[in-house]
mmCIF file with all atom_site columns, C-alpha atoms in Angstrom:
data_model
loop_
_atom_site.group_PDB
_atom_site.id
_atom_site.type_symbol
_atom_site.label_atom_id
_atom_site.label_alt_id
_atom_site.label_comp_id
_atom_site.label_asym_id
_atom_site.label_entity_id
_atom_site.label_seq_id
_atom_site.pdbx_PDB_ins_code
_atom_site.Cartn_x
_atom_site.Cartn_y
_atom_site.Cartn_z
_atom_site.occupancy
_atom_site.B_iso_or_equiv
_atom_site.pdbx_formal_charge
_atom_site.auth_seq_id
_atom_site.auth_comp_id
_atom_site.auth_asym_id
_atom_site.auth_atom_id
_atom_site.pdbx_PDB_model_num
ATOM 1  C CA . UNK A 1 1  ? -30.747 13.708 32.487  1.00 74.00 ? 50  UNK A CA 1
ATOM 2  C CA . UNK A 1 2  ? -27.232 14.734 32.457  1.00 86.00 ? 51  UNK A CA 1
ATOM 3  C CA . UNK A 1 3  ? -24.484 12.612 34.897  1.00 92.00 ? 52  UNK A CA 1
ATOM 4  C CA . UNK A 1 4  ? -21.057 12.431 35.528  1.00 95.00 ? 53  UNK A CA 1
ATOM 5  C CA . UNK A 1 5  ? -19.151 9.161  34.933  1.00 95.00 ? 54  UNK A CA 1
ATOM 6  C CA . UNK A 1 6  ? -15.841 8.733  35.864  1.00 96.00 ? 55  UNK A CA 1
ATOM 7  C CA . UNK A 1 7  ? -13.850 6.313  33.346  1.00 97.00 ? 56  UNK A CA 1
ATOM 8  C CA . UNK A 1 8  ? -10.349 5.362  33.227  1.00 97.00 ? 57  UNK A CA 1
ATOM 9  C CA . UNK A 1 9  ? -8.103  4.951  29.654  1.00 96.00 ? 58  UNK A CA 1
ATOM 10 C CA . UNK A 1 10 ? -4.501  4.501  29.631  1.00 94.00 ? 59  UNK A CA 1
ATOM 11 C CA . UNK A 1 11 ? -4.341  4.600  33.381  1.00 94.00 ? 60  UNK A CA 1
ATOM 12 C CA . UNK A 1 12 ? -5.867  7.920  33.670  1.00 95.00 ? 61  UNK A CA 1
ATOM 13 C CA . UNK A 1 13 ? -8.924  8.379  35.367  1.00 97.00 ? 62  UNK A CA 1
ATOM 14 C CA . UNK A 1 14 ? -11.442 11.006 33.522  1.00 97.00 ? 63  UNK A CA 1
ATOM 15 C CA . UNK A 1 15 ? -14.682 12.450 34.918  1.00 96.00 ? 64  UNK A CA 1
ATOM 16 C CA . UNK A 1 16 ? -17.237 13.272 31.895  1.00 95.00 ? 65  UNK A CA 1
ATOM 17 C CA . UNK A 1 17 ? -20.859 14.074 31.331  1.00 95.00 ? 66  UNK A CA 1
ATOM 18 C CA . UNK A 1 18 ? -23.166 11.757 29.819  1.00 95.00 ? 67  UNK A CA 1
ATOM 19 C CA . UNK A 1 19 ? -26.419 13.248 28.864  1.00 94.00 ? 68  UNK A CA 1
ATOM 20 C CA . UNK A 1 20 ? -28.470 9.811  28.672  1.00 93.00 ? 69  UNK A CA 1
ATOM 21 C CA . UNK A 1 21 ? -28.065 6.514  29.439  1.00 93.00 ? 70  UNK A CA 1
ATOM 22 C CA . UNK A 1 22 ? -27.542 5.509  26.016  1.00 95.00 ? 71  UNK A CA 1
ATOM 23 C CA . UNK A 1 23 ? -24.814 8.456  25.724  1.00 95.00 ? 72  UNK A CA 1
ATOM 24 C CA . UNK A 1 24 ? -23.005 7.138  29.177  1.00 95.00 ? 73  UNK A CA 1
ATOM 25 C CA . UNK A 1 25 ? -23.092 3.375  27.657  1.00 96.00 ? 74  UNK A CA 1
ATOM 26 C CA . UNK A 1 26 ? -21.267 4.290  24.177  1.00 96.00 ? 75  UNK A CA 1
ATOM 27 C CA . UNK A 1 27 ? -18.942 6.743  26.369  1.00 96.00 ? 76  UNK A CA 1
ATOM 28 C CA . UNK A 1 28 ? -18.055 3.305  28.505  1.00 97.00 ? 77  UNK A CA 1
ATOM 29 C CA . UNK A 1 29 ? -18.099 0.910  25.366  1.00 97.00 ? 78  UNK A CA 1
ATOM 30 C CA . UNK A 1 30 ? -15.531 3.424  23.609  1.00 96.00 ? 79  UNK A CA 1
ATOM 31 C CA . UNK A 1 31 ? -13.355 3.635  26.722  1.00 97.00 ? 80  UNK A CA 1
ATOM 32 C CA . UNK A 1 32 ? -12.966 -0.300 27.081  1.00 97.00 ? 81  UNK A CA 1
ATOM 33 C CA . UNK A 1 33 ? -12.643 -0.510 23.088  1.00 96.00 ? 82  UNK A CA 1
ATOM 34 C CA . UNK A 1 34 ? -9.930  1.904  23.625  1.00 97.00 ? 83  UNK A CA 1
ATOM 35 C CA . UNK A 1 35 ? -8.480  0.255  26.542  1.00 97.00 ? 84  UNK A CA 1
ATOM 36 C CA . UNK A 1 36 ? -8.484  -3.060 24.563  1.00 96.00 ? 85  UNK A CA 1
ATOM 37 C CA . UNK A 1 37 ? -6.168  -1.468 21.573  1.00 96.00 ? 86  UNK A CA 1
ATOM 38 C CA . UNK A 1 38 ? -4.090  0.105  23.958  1.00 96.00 ? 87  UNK A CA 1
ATOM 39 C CA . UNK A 1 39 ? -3.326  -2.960 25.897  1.00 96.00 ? 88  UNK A CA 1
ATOM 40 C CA . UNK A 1 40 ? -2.673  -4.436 22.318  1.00 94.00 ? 89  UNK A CA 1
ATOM 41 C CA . UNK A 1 41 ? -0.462  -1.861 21.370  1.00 94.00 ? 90  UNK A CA 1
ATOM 42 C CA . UNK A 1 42 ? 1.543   -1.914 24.975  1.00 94.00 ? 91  UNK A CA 1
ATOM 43 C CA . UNK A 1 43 ? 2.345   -5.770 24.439  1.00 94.00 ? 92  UNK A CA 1
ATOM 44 C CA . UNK A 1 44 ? 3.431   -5.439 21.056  1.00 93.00 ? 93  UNK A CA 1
ATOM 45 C CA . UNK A 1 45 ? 5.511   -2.240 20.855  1.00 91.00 ? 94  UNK A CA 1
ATOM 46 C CA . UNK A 1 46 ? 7.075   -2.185 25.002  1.00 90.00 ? 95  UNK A CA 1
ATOM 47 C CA . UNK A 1 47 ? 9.450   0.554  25.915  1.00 92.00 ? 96  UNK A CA 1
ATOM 48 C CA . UNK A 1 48 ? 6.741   2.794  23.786  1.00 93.00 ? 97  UNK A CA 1
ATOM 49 C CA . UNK A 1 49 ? 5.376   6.026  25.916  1.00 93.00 ? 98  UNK A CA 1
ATOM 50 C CA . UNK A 1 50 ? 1.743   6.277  26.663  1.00 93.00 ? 99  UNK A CA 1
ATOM 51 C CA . UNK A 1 51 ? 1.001   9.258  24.664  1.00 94.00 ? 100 UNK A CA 1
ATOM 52 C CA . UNK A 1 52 ? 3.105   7.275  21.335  1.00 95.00 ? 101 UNK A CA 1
ATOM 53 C CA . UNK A 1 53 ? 0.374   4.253  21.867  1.00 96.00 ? 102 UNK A CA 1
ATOM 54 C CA . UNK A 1 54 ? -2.563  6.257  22.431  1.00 96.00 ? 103 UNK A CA 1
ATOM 55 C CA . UNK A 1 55 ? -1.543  7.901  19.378  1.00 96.00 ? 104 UNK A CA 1
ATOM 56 C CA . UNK A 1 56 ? -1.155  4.222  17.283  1.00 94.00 ? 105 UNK A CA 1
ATOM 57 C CA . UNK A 1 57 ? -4.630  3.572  19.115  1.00 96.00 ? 106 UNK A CA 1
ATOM 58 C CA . UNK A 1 58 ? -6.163  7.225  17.245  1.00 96.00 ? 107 UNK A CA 1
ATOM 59 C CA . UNK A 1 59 ? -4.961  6.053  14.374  1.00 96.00 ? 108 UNK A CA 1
ATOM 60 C CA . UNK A 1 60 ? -6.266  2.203  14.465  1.00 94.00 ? 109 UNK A CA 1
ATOM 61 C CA . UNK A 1 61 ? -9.798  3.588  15.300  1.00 95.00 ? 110 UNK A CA 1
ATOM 62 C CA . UNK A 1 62 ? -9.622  6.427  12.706  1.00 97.00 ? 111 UNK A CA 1
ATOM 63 C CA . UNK A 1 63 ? -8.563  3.905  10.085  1.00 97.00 ? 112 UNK A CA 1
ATOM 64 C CA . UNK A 1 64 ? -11.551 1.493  11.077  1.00 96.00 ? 113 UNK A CA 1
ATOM 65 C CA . UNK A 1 65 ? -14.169 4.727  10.912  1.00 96.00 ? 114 UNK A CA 1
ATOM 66 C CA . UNK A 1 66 ? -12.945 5.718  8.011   1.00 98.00 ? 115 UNK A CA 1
ATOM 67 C CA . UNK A 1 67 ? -13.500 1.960  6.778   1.00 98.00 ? 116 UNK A CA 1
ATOM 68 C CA . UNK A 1 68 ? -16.885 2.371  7.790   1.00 98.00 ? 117 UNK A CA 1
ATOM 69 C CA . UNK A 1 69 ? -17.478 5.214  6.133   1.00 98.00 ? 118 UNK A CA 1
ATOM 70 C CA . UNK A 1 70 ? -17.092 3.951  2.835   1.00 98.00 ? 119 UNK A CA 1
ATOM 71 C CA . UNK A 1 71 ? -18.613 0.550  3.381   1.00 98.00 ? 120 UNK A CA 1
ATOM 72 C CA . UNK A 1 72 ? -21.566 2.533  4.317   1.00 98.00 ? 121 UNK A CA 1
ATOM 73 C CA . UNK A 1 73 ? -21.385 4.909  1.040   1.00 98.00 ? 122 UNK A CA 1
ATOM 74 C CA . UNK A 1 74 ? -21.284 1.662  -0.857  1.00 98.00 ? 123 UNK A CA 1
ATOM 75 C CA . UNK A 1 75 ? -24.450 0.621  0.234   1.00 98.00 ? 124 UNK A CA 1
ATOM 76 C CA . UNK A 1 76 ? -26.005 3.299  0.807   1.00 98.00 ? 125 UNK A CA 1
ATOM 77 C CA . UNK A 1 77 ? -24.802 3.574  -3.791  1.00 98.00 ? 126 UNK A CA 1
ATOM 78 C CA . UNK A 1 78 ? -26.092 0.124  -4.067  1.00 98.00 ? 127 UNK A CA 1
ATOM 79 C CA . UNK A 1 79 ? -29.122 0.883  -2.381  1.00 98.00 ? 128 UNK A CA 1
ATOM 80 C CA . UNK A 1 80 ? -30.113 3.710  -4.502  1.00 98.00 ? 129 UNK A CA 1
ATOM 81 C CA . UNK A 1 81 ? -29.245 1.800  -7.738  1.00 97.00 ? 130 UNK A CA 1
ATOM 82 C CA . UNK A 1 82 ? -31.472 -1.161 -6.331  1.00 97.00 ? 131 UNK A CA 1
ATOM 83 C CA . UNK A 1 83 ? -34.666 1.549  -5.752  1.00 97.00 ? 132 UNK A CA 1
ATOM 84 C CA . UNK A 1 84 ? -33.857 3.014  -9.517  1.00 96.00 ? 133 UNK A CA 1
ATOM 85 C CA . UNK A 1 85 ? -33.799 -0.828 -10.808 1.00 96.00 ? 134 UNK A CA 1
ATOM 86 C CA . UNK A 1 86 ? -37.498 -1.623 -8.954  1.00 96.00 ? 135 UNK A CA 1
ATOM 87 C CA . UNK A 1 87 ? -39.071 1.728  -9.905  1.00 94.00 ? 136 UNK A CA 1
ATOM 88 C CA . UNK A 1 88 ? -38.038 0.835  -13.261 1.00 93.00 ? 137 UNK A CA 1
ATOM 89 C CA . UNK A 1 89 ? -39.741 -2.468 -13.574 1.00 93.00 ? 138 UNK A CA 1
ATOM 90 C CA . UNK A 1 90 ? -42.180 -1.387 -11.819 1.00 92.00 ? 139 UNK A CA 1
ATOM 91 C CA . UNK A 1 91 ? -43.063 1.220  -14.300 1.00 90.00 ? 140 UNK A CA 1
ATOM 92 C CA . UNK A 1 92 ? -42.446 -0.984 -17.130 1.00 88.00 ? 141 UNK A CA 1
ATOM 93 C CA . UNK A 1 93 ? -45.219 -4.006 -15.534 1.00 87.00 ? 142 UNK A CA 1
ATOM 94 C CA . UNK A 1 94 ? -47.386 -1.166 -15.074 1.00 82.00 ? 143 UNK A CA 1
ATOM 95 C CA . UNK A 1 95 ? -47.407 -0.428 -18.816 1.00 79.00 ? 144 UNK A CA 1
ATOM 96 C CA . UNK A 1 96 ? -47.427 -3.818 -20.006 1.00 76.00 ? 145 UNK A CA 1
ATOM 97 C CA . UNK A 1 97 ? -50.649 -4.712 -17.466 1.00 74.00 ? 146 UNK A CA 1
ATOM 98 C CA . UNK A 1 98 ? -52.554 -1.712 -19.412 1.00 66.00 ? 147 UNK A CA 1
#
C-alpha cells in the first residue's frame, strides 16, 4: 500500500511515497541518520552553507556504504573458501570411511 510521508532534512520539509511500511521506516531511519551527520557537520564546520554540509554528509554516508561493501565481499570470499574447505573434507572422510 503506497503512502505519502512527509519528512524534514536540513530544515526542508519533503513529501515522498513509501510503498510499505518497512519502505516508510528505512525512508524515516535514513532521514534522522542524515539529520544526525548534518547536525554534526553544522557544529563542527559553522559559517558552512547548507548545500556545502549536505554535500560533506553525501560523502560521509557514501564512504561508510562503500565500507560496507567490501566488508561484505570479504565475507561473502571467506565464506566461499570456508564451503570449498568442508566439501573438501568432507569428500576426503567419505573416502577414508569406504
Amino acid at each position: 500500500m503506497e503512502q505519502k510521508i512527509t519528512i524534514k532534512i536540513a530544515g526542508r520539509t519533503y513529501s515522498i511515497k513509501a510503498d510499505s511500511p518497512d519502505k516508510e521506516e528505512m525512508i524515516r531511519k535514513a532521514a534522522a541518520e542524515v539529520n544526525r551527520i548534518f547536525d554534526e557537520y553544522i557544529t563542527r564546520y559553522p559559517g558552512r552553507g547548507a548545500s556545502d554540509i549536505l554535500a560533506f554528509v553525501a560523502l560521509n554516508m557514501e564512504m561508510g556504504n562503500i565500507s560496507l561493501r567490501r566488508e561484505l565481499m570479504k565475507a561473502q570470499r571467506e565464506t566461499r573458501e570456508l564451503d570449498h574447505e568442508i566439501e573438501a573434507y568432507l569428500k576426503k572422510t567419505d573416502k577414508n570411511s569406504r
